[in-house]
Short mmCIF file of C-alpha atoms in Angstrom, two decimals:
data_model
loop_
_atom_site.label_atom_id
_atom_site.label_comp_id
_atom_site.label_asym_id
_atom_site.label_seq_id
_atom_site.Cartn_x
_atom_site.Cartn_y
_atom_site.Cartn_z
CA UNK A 1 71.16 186.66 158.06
CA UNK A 2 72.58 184.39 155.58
CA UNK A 3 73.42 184.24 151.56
CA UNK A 4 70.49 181.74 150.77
CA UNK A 5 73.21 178.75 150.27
CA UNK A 6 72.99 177.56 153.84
CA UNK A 7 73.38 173.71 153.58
CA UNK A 8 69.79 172.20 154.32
CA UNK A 9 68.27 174.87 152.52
CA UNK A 10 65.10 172.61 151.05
CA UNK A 11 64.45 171.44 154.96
CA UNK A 12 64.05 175.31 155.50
CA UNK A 13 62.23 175.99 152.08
CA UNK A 14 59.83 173.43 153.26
CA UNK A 15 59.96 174.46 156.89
CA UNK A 16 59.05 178.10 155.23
CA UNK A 17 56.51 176.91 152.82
CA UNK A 18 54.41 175.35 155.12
CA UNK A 19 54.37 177.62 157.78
CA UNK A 20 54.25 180.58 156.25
CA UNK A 21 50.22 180.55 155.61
CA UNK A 22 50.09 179.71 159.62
CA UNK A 23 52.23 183.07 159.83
CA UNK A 24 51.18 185.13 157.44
CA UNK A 25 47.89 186.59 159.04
CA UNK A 26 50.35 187.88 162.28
CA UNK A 27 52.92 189.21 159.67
CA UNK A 28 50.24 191.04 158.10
CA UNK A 29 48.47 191.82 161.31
CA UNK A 30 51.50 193.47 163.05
CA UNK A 31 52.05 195.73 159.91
CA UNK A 32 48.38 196.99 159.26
CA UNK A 33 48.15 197.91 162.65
CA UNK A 34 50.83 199.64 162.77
CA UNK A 35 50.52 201.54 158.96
CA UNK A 36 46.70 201.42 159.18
CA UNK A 37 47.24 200.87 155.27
CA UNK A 38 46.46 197.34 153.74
CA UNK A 39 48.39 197.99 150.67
CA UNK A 40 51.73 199.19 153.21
CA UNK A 41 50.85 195.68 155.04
CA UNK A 42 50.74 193.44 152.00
CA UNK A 43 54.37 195.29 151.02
CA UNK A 44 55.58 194.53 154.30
CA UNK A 45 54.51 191.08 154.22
CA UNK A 46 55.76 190.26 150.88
CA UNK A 47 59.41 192.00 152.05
CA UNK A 48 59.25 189.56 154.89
CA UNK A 49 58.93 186.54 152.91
CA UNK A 50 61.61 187.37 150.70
CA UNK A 51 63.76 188.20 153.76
CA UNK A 52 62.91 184.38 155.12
CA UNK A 53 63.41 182.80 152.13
CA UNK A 54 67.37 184.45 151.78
CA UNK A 55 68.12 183.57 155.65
CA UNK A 56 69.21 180.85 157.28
CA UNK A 57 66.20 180.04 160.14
CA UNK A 58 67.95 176.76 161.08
CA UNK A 59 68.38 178.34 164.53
CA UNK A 60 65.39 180.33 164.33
CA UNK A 61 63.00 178.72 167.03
CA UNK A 62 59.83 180.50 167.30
CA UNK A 63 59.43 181.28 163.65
CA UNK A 64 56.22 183.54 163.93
CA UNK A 65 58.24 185.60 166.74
CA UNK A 66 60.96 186.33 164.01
CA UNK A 67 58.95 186.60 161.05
CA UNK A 68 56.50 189.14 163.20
CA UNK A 69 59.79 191.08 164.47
CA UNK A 70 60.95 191.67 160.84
CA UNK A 71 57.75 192.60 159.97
CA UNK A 72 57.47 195.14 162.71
CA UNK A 73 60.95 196.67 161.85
CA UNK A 74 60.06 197.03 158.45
CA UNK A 75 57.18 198.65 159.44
CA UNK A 76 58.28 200.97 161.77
CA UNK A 77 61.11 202.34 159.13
CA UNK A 78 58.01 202.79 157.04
CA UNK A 79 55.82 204.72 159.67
CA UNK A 80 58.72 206.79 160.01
CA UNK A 81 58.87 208.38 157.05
CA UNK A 82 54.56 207.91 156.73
CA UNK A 83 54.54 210.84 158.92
CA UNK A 84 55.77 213.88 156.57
CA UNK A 85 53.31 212.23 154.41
CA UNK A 86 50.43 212.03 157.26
CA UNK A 87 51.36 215.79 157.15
CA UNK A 88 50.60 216.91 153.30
CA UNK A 89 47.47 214.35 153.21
CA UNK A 90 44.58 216.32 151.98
CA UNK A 91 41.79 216.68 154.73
CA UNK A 92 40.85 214.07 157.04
CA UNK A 93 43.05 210.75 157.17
CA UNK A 94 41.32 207.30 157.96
CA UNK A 95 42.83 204.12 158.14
CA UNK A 96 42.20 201.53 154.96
CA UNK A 97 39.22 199.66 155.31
CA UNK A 98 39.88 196.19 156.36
CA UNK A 99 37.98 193.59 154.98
CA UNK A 100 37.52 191.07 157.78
CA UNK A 101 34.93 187.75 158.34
CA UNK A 102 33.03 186.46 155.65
CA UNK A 103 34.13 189.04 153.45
CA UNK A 104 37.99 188.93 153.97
CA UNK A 105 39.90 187.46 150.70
CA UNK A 106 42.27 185.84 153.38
CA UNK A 107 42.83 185.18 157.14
CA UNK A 108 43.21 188.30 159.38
CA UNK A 109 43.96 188.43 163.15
CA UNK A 110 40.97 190.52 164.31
CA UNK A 111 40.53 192.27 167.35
CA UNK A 112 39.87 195.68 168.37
CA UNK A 113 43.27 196.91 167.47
CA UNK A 114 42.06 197.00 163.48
CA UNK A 115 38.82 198.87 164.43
CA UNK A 116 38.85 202.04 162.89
CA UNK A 117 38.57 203.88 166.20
CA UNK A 118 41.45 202.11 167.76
CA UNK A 119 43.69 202.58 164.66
CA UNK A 120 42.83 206.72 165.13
CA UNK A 121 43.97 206.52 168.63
CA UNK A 122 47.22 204.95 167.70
CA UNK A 123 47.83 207.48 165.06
CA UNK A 124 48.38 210.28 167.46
CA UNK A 125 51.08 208.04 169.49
CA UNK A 126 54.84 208.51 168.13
CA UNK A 127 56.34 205.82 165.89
CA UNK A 128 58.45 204.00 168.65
CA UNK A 129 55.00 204.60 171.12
CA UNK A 130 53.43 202.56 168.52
CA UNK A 131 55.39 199.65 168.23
CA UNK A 132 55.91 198.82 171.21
CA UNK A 133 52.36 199.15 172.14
CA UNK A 134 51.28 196.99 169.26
CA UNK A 135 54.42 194.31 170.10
CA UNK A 136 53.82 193.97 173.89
CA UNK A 137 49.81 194.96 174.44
CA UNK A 138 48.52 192.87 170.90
CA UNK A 139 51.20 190.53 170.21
CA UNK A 140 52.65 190.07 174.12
CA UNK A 141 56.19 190.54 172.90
CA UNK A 142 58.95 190.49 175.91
CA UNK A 143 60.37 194.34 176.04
CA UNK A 144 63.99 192.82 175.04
CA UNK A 145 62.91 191.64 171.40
CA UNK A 146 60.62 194.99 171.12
CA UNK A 147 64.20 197.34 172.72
CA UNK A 148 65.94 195.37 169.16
CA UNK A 149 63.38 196.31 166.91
CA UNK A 150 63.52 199.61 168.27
CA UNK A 151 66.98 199.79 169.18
CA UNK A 152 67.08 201.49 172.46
CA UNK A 153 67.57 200.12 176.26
CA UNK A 154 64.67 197.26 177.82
CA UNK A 155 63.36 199.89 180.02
CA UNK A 156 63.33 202.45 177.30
CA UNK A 157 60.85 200.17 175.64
CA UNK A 158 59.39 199.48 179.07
CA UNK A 159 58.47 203.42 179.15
CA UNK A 160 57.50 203.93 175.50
CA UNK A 161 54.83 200.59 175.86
CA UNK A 162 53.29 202.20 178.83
CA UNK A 163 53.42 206.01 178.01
CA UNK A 164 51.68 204.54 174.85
CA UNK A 165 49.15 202.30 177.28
CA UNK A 166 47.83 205.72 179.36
CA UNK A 167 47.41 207.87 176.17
CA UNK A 168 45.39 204.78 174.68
CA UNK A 169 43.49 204.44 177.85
CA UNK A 170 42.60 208.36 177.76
CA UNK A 171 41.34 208.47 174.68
CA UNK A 172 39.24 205.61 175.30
CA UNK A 173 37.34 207.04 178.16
CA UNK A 174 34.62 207.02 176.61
CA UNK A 175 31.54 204.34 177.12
CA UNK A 176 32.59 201.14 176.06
CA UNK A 177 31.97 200.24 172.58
CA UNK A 178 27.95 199.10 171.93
CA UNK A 179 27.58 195.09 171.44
CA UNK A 180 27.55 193.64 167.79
CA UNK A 181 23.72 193.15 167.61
CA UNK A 182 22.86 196.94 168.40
CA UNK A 183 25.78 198.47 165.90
CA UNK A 184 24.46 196.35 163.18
CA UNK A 185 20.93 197.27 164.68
CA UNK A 186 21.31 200.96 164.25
CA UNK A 187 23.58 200.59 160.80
CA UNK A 188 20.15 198.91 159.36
CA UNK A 189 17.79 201.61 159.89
CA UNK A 190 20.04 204.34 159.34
CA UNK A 191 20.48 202.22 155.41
CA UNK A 192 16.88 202.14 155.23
CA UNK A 193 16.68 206.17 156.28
CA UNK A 194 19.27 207.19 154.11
CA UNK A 195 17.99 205.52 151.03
CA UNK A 196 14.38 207.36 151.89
CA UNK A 197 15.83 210.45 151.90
CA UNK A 198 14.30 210.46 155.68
CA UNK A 199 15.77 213.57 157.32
CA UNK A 200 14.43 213.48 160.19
CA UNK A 201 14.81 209.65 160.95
CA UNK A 202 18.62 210.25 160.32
CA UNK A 203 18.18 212.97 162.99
CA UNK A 204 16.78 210.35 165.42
CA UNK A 205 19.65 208.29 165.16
CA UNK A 206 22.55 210.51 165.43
CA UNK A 207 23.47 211.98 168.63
CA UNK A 208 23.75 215.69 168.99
CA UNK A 209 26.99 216.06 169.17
CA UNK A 210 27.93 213.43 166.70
CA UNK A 211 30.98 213.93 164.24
CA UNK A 212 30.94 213.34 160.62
CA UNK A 213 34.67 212.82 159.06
CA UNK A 214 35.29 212.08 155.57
CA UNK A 215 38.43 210.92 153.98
CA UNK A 216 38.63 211.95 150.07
CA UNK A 217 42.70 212.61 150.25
CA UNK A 218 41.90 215.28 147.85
CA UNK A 219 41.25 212.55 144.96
CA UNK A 220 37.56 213.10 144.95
CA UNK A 221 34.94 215.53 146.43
CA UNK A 222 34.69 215.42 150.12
CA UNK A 223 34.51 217.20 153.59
CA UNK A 224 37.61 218.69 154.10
CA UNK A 225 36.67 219.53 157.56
CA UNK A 226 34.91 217.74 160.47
CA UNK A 227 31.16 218.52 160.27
CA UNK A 228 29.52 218.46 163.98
CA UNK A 229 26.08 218.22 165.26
CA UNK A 230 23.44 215.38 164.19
CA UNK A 231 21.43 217.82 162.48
CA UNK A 232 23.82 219.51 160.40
CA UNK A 233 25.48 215.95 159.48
CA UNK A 234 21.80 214.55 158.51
CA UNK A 235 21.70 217.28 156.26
CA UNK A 236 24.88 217.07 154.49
CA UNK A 237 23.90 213.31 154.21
CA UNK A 238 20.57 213.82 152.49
CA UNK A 239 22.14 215.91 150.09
CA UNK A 240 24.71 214.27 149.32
CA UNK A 241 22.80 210.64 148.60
CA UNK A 242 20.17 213.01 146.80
CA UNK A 243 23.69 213.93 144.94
CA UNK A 244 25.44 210.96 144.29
CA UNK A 245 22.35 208.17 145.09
CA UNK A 246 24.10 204.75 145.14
CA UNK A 247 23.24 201.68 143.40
CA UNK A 248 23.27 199.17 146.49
CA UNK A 249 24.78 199.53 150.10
CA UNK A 250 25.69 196.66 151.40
CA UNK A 251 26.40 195.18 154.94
CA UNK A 252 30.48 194.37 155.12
CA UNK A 253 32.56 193.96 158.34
CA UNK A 254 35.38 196.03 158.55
CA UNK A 255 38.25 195.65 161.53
CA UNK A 256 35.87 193.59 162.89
CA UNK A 257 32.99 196.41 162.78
CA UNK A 258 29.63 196.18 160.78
CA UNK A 259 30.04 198.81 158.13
CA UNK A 260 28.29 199.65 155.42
CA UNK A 261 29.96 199.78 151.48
CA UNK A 262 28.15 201.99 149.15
CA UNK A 263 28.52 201.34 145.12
CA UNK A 264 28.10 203.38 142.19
CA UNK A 265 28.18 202.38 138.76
CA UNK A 266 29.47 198.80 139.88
CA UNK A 267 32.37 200.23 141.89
CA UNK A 268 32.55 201.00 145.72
CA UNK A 269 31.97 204.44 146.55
CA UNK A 270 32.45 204.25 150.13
CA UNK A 271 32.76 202.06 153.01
CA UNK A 272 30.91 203.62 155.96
CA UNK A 273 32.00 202.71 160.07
CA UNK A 274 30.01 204.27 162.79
CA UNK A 275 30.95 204.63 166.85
CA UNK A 276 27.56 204.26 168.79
CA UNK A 277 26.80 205.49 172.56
CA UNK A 278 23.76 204.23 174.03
CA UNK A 279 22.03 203.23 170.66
CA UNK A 280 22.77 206.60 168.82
CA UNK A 281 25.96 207.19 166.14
CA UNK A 282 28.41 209.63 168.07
CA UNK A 283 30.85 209.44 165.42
CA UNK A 284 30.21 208.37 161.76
CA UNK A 285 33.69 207.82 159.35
CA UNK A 286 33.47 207.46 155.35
CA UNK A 287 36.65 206.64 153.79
CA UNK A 288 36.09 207.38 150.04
CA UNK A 289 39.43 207.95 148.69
CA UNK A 290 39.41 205.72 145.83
CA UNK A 291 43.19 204.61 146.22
CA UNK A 292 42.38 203.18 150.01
CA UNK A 293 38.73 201.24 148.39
CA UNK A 294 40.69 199.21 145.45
CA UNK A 295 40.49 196.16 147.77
CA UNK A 296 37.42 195.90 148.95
#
């Protein structure tokens, strides 16, 4: 899309220059949803302003459309080949925790397409499922720009947006997600149990079916397998802190969830996002794999 001698080129250096920060957070946005990987996004965003800078955007006129399209092709060659990776990944996989609000080193769109649970949903949808969920339901992209990025017919991407829309919808038929207050609630006395060592307070606070997935990818000791039932994952939970007793755990938000980031020896050992029904943690997700915590 052009040889980066267009005539006018500093009108679109500074055309780029000072839009691209306005941009940027969608560019990234569209990629880490789709990817669920910050360090894939930041890739993808960096190929895209390379790609701008080398084209010719004089008849470009909704810049963040086209810089967000690029992004979401690049991406989507990307999740392609992710999935023979997805494949070998060593026990549970869990999207890169997302440093968002105070904490976040830059802008991020946030809604509850970068919540963890969200992200988990979208990981069982095909690649082309995907994107065109993401580009039509998140960004509100018309089904003829997402049918390019795809390249199949409109109502092709018509079909794949809302095959994507029901399986989303199923797998969130569960009660809707608690408010803000009671998350961060329940996240502060499960800290305060957990640092006790109080068994059965973690009891009291996670439901008895609750699940308990950790994501090592085989780079440091972890769970392999789901654990179920709120006693069995207190347990594990004692033992483990008894095990490998941090030196602080702090409060974060994550894709816009309170979490909770564990350090040891002044590095993070984990950062910690729960799913609570009716004031009690149904699911409860540690990512420690040390590759997917160097940003946070």
């Amino acid at each position: 899309m052009g040889d980066g001698h267009a005539p006018g080129r500093s009108e679109q250096e500074d055309r780029l220059g000072a839009e691209w920060e306005t941009h940027r957070p969608a560019v990234f946005g569209v990629a880490y949803r789709l990817l669920g990987s910050v360090a894939d996004a930041e890739d993808v965003a960096h190929d895209v302003w390379l790609r701008a800078a080398g084209s010719d955007l004089h008849e470009v006129d909704d810049l963040r459309a086209w810089l967000v399209t690029v992004a979401a092709r690049r991406s989507y060659d990307i999740l392609k080949s992710a999935r023979s990776r997805r494949e070998s990944y060593v026990g549970p996989w869990l999207p890169e925790p997302l440093l968002t609000g105070p904490d976040a080193s830059e802008p991020v769109l946030v809604d509850e397409s970068v919540g963890a649970a969200m992200l988990l949903i979208m990981e069982e949808l095909s690649p082309p499922e995907r994107v065109a969920f993401v580009l039509h339901d998140v960004f509100g992209f018309e089904f003829a720009r997402i049918a390019e990025v795809l390249d199949v017919s409109v109502p092709a991407a018509r079909q794949l947006a809302s095959r994507a829309r029901r399986r989303v919808a199923k797998a969130k038929q569960s009660p809707s997600p608690a408010p803000k207050a009671e998350r961060e609630r329940v996240l502060a006395t499960f800290r305060a149990a957990y640092e006790s060592g109080d068994l059965a307070g973690l009891v009291r606070l996670l439901h008895p079916d609750a699940v308990y997935v950790t994501d090592g990818g085989g780079k440091i000791s972890a769970a392999r397998k789901l654990i179920h039932g709120g006693e069995r994952i207190a347990e594990v939970m004692v033992r483990v802190g008894r095990q490998w007793r941090p030196d602080h755990i702090d409060f974060a938000e994550v894709g816009g969830e309170p979490a909770l980031v564990f350090r040891r020896q002044g590095r993070v050992f984990s950062v910690d996002t729960v799913q609570i029904t009716d004031g009690l943690i149904t699911a409860y997700r540690r990512v420690m794999n040390p590759d997917k915590l160097s940003r946070v």
